[in-house]
Short mmCIF file of C-alpha atoms and ligand atoms in Angstrom, two decimals:
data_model
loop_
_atom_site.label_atom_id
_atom_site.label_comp_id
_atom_site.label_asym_id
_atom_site.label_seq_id
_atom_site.Cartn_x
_atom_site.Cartn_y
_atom_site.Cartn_z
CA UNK A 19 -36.99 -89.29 -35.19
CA UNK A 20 -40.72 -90.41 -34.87
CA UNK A 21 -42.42 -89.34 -38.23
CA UNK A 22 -45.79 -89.49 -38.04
CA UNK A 23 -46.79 -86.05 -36.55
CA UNK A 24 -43.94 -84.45 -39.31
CA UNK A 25 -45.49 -85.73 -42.27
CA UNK A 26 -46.51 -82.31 -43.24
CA UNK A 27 -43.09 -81.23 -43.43
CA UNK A 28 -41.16 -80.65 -46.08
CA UNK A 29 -37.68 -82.38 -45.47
CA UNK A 30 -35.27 -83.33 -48.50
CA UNK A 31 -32.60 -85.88 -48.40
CA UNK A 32 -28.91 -84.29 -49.48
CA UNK A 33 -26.64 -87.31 -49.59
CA UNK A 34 -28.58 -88.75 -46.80
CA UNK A 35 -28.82 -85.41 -44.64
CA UNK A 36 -31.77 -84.10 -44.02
CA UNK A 37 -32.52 -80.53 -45.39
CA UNK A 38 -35.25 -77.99 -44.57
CA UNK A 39 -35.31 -75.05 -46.54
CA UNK A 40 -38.87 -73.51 -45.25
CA UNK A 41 -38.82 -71.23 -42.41
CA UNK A 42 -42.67 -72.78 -41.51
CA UNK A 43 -41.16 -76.34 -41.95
CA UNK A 44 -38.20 -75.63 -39.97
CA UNK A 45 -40.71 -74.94 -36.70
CA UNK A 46 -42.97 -77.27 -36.89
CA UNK A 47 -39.78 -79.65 -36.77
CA UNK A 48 -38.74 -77.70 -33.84
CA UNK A 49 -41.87 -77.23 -32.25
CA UNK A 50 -42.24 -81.06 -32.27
CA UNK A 51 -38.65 -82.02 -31.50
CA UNK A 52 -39.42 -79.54 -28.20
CA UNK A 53 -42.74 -80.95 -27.26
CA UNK A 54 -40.77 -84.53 -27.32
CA UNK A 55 -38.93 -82.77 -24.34
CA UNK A 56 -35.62 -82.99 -26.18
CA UNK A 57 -32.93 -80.17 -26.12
CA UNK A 58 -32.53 -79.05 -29.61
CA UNK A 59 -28.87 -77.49 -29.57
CA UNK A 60 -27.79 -75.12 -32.65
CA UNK A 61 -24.79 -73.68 -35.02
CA UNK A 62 -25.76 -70.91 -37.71
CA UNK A 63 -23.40 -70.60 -39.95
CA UNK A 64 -22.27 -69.35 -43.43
CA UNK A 65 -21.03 -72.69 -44.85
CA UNK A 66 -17.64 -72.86 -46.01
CA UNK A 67 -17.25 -74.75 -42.68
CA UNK A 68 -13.56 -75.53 -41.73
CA UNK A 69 -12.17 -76.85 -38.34
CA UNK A 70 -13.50 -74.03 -36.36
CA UNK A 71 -17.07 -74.69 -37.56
CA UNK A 72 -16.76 -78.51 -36.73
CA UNK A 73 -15.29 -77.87 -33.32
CA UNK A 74 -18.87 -75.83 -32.56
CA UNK A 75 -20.89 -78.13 -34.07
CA UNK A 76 -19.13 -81.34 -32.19
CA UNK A 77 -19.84 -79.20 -29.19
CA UNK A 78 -23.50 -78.47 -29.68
CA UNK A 79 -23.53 -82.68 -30.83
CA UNK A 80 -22.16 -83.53 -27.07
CA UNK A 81 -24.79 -80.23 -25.20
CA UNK A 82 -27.98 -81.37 -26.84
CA UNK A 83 -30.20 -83.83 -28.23
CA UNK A 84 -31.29 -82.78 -31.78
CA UNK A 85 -28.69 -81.30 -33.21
CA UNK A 86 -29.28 -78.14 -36.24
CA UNK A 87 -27.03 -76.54 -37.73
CA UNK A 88 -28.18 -73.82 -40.64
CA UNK A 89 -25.99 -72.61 -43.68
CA UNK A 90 -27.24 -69.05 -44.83
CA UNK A 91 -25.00 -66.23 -46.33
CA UNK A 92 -26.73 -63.19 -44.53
CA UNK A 93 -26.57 -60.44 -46.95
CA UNK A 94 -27.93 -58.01 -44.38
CA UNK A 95 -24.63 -57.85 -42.48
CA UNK A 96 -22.40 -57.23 -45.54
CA UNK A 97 -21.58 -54.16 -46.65
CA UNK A 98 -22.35 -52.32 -50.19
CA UNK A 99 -18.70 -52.47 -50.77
CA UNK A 100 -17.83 -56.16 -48.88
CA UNK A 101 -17.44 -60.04 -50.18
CA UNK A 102 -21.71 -60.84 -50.02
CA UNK A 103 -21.20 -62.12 -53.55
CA UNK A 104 -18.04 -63.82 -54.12
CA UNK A 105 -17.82 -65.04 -49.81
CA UNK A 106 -17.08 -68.62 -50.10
CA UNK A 107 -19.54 -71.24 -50.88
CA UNK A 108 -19.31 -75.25 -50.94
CA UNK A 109 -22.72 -76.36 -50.23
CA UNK A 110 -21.37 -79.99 -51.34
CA UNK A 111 -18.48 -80.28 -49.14
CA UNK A 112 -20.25 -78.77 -46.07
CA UNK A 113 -22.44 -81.45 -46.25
CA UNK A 114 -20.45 -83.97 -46.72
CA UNK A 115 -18.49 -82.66 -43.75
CA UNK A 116 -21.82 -82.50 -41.65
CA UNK A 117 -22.61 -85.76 -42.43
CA UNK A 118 -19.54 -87.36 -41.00
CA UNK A 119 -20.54 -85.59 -37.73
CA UNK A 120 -23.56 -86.57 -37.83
CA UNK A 121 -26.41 -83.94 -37.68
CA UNK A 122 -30.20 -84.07 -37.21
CA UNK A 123 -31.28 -81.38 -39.79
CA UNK A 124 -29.39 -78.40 -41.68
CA UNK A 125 -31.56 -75.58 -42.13
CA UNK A 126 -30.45 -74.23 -45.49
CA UNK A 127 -32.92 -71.57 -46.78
CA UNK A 128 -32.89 -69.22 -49.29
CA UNK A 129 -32.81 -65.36 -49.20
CA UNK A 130 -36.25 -64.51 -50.23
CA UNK A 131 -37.21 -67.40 -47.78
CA UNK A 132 -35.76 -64.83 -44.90
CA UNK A 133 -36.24 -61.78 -46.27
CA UNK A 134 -39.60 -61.35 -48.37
CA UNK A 135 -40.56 -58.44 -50.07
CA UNK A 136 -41.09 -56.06 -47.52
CA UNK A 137 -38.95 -57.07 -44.80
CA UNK A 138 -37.84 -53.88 -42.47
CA UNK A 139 -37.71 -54.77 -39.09
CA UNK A 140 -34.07 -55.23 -37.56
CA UNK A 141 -32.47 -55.62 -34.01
CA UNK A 142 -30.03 -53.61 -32.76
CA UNK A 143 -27.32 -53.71 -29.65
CA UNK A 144 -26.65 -50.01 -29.80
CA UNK A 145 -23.92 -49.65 -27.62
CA UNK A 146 -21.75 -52.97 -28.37
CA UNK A 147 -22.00 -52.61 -31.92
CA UNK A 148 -20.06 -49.24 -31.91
CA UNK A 149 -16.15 -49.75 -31.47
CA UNK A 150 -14.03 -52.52 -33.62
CA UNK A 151 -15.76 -53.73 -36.65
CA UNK A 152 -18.50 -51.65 -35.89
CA UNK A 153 -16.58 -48.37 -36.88
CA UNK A 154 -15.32 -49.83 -40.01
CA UNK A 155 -18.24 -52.22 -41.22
CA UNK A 156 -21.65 -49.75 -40.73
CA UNK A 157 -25.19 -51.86 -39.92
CA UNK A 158 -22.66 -55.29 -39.92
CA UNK A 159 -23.89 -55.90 -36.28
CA UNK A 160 -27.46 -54.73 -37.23
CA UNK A 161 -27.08 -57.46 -40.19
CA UNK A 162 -25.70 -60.10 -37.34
CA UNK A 163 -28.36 -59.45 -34.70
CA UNK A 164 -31.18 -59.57 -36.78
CA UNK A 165 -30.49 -62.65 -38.57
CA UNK A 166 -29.66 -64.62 -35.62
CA UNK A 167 -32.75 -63.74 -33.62
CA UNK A 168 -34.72 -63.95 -36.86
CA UNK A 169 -32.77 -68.29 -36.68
CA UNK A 170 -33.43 -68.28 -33.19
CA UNK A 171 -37.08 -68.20 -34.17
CA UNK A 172 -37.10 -70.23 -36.89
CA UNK A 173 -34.87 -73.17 -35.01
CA UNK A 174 -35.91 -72.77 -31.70
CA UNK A 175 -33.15 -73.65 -30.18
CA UNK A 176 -31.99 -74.63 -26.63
CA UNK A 177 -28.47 -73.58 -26.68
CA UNK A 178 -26.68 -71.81 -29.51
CA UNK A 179 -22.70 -71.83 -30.02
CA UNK A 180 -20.47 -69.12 -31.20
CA UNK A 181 -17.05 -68.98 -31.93
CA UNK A 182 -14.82 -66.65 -30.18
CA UNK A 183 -12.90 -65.61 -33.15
CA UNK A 184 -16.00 -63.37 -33.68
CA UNK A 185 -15.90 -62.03 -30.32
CA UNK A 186 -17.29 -58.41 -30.60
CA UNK A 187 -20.47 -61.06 -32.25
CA UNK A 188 -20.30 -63.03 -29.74
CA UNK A 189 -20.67 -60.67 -26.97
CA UNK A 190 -23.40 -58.89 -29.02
CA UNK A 191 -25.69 -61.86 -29.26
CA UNK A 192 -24.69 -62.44 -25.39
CA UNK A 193 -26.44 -58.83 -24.78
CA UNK A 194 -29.58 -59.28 -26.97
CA UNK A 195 -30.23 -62.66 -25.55
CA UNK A 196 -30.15 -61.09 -22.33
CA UNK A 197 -31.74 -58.02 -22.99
CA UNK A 198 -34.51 -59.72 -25.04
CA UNK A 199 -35.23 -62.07 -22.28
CA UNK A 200 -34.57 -65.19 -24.89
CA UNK A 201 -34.70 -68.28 -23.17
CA UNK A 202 -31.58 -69.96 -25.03
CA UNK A 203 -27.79 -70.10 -23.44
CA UNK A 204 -25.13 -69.20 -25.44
CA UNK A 205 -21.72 -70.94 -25.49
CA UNK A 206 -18.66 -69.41 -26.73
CA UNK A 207 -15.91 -71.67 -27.75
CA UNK A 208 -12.33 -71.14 -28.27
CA UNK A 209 -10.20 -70.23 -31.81
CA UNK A 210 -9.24 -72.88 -34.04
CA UNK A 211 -5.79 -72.33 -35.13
CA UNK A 212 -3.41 -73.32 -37.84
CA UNK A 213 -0.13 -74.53 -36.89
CA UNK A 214 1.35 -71.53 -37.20
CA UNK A 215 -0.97 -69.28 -35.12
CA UNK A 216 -3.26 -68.21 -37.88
CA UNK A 217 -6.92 -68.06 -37.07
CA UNK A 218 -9.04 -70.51 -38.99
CA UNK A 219 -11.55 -68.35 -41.48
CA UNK A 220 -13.51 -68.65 -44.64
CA UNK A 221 -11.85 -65.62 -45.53
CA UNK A 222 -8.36 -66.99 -45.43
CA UNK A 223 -9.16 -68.64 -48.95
CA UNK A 224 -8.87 -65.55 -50.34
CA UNK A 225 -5.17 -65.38 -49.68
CA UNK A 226 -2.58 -66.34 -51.92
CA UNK A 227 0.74 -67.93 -51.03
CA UNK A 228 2.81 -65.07 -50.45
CA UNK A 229 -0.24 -63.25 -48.24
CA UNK A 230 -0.97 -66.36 -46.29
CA UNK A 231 2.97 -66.39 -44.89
CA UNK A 232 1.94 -62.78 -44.00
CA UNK A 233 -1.15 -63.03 -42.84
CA UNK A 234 0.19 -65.02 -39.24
CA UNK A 235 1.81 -61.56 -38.46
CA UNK A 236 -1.68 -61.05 -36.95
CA UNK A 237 -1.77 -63.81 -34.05
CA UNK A 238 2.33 -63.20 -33.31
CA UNK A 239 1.21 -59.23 -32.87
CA UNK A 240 -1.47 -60.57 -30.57
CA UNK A 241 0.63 -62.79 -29.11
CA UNK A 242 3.59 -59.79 -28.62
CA UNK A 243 1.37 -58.10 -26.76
CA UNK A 244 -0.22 -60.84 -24.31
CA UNK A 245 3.35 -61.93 -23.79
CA UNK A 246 4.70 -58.46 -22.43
CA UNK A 247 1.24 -57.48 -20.77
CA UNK A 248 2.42 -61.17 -18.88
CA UNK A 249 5.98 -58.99 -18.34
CA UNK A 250 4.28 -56.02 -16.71
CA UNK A 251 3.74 -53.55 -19.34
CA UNK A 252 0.51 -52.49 -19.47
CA UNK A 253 0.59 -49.59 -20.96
CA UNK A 254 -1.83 -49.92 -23.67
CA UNK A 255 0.11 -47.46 -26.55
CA UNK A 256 3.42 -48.85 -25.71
CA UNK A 257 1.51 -52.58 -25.70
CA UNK A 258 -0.04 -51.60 -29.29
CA UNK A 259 3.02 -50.11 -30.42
CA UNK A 260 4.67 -53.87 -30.35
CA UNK A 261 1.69 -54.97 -31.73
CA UNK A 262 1.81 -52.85 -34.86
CA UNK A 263 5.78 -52.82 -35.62
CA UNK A 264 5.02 -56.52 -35.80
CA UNK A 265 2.47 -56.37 -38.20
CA UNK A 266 4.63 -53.82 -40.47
CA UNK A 267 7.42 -55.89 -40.78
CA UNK A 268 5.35 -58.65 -42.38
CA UNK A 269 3.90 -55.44 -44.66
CA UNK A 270 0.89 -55.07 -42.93
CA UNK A 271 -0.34 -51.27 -43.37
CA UNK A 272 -3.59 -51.34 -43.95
CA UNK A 273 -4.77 -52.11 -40.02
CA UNK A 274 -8.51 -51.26 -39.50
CA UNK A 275 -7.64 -51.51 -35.52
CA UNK A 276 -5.31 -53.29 -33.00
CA UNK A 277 -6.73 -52.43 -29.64
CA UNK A 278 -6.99 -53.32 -26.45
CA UNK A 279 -10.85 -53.12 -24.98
CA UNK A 280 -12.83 -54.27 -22.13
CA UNK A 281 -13.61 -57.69 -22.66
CA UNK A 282 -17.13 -57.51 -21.64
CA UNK A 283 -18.18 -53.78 -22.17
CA UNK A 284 -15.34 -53.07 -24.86
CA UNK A 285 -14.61 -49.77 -23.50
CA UNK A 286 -11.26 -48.29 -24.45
CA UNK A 287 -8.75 -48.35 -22.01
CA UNK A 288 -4.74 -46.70 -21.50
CA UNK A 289 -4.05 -49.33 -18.72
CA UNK A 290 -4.63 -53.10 -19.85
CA UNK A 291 -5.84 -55.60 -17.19
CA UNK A 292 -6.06 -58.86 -17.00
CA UNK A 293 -9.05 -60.36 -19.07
CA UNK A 294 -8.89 -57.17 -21.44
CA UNK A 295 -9.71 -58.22 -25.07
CA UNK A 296 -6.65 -57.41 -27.63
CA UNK A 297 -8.30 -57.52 -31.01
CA UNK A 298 -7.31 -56.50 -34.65
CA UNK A 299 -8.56 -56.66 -37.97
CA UNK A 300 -6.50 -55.65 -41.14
CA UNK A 301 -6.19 -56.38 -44.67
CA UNK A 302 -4.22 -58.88 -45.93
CA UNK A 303 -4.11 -58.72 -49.97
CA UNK A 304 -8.15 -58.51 -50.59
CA UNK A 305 -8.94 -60.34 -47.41
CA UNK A 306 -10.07 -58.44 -44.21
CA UNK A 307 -8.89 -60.39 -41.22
CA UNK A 308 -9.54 -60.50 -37.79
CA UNK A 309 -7.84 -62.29 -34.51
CA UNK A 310 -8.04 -61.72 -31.25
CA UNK A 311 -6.65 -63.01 -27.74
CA UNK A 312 -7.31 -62.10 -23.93
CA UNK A 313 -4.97 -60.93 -21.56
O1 PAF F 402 -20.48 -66.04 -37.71
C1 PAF F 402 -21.16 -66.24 -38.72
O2 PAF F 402 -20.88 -67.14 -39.53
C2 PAF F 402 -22.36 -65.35 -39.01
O3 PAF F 402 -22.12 -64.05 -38.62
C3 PAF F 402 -23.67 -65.88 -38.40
C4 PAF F 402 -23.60 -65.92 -36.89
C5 PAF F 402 -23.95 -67.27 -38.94
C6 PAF F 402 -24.83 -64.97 -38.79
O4 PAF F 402 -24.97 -64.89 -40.16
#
């Protein structure tokens, strides 16, 4: 990175990764990086990054040429009730795990650094942000969509990657990028999986032993109910029936949903299709989980 017109910027050195932590900083970087011509590719995230978060941000390493990826707990999009305060946090090993990929900058700011005194403008995706989480997690989406197109600003980016374990997210910042005529493509990339079918989260640290062998009931319910759609039922309360005596035999009761939507609009449906979205989320011990395949 050429130097001399960033002098003004405010950059620290964390174990020899670079770290902005000013909003102003972070676009001057940007700005510059984009007047060099060069396609600045970008992962927000939360921290706590496991395999999941790597696999997006090797992605956005091989799509572009200046590679950010940001680490901010949003409190906006957690609930009064939810895990804002005691949601994972390893600033050290994130870092350590960016730096063996190798990444430009990590935009790592603090909360009054997004949201000074004063703060009250948000984004919404009306529509989108209604069914699945949106029913059980009020002004989550609202949370999501602002802070991302609040990033968006502050990073600049080219191209942005999401991870399609978050899909109802996903397809929400798909709509407001359209819909706000942002100039940035989005690229959705698969689940990361344990061996055993569970979906990679932060959240799965809250499980203990006992939950964890419990908590794959989730992707084998999913996976119940691709496999007999692929048999010809499609019958979407006999399909979620299977789905559900699955997850009650492993003792899971407390089932936000398991439904099967429109993968692009997310309508509800009583006859599944192919490319229908089968998603769940349910509590597992104190840890809200959520999966979800395609048919
Ligand atoms: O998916 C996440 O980790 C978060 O919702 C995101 C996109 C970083 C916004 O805070």
């Amino acid at each position: 990175m050429g130097l001399s017109p960033l002098q003004s910027i405010h950059m620290t050195e964390k174990d020899s990764i670079k770290v902005v932590d000013k909003v102003n900083d972070m676009q001057t970087l940007s700005n510059s990086v984009r007047k060099g011509g060069r396609i600045i590719s970008f992962v927000p995230t939360m921290g706590a990054l496991h395999e999941g978060h790597i696999s997006l941000i090797r992605k956005a390493k091989e799509k572009g040429e200046f590679l950010i990826v940001s680490i901010f707990v949003n409190p906006t999009q957690f609930g009064l009730n939810e895990d804002y305060k005691k949601y994972s946090r390893d600033l050290e090993g994130d870092l350590k795990k960016i730096k063996e990929i190798g990444v430009d900058v990590v935009f790592l700011p603090d909360v009054n650094e997004i949201y000074p005194d004063g703060f009250e403008t948000y984004v919404e995706v009306e529509e989108l942000q209604k069914p699945l989480c949106g029913q059980f997690r009020p002004g989550h989406f609202k949370g999501v969509a602002t802070i991302v197109l609040k990033l968006f600003n502050i990073v600049k980016p080219d191209i942005a990657i999401f991870g399609e374990k978050d899909y109802q997210q996903l397809i929400i910042i798909q709509k407001m990028v359209r819909d706000l005529h942002l100039e940035i493509e989005i690229i959705g990339l698969p689940i990361i999986r344990e061996d055993d079918g569970l979906a990679l989260s932060s959240r799965n640290a809250y499980l203990s032993k006992k939950e964890r062998k419990h908590a794959k009931a989730l992707s084998e319910a999913l996976r119940e109910i691709t496999k007999s759609f692929d048999q010809g039922h499609n019958e979407v309360k006999d399909l979620i029936q299977r789905g559900r005596d699955i997850l009650n035999k492993s003792l899971i009761y407390d089932i936000d949903y398991l439904e099967i939507r429109n993968g692009r609009t997310l309508e509800s449906k009583e006859e599944a299709q192919s490319g229908d979205l089968v998603a769940v989320a349910a509590k597992v011990g104190n840890a809200r989980l959520i999966d979800n395949m395609k048919l």
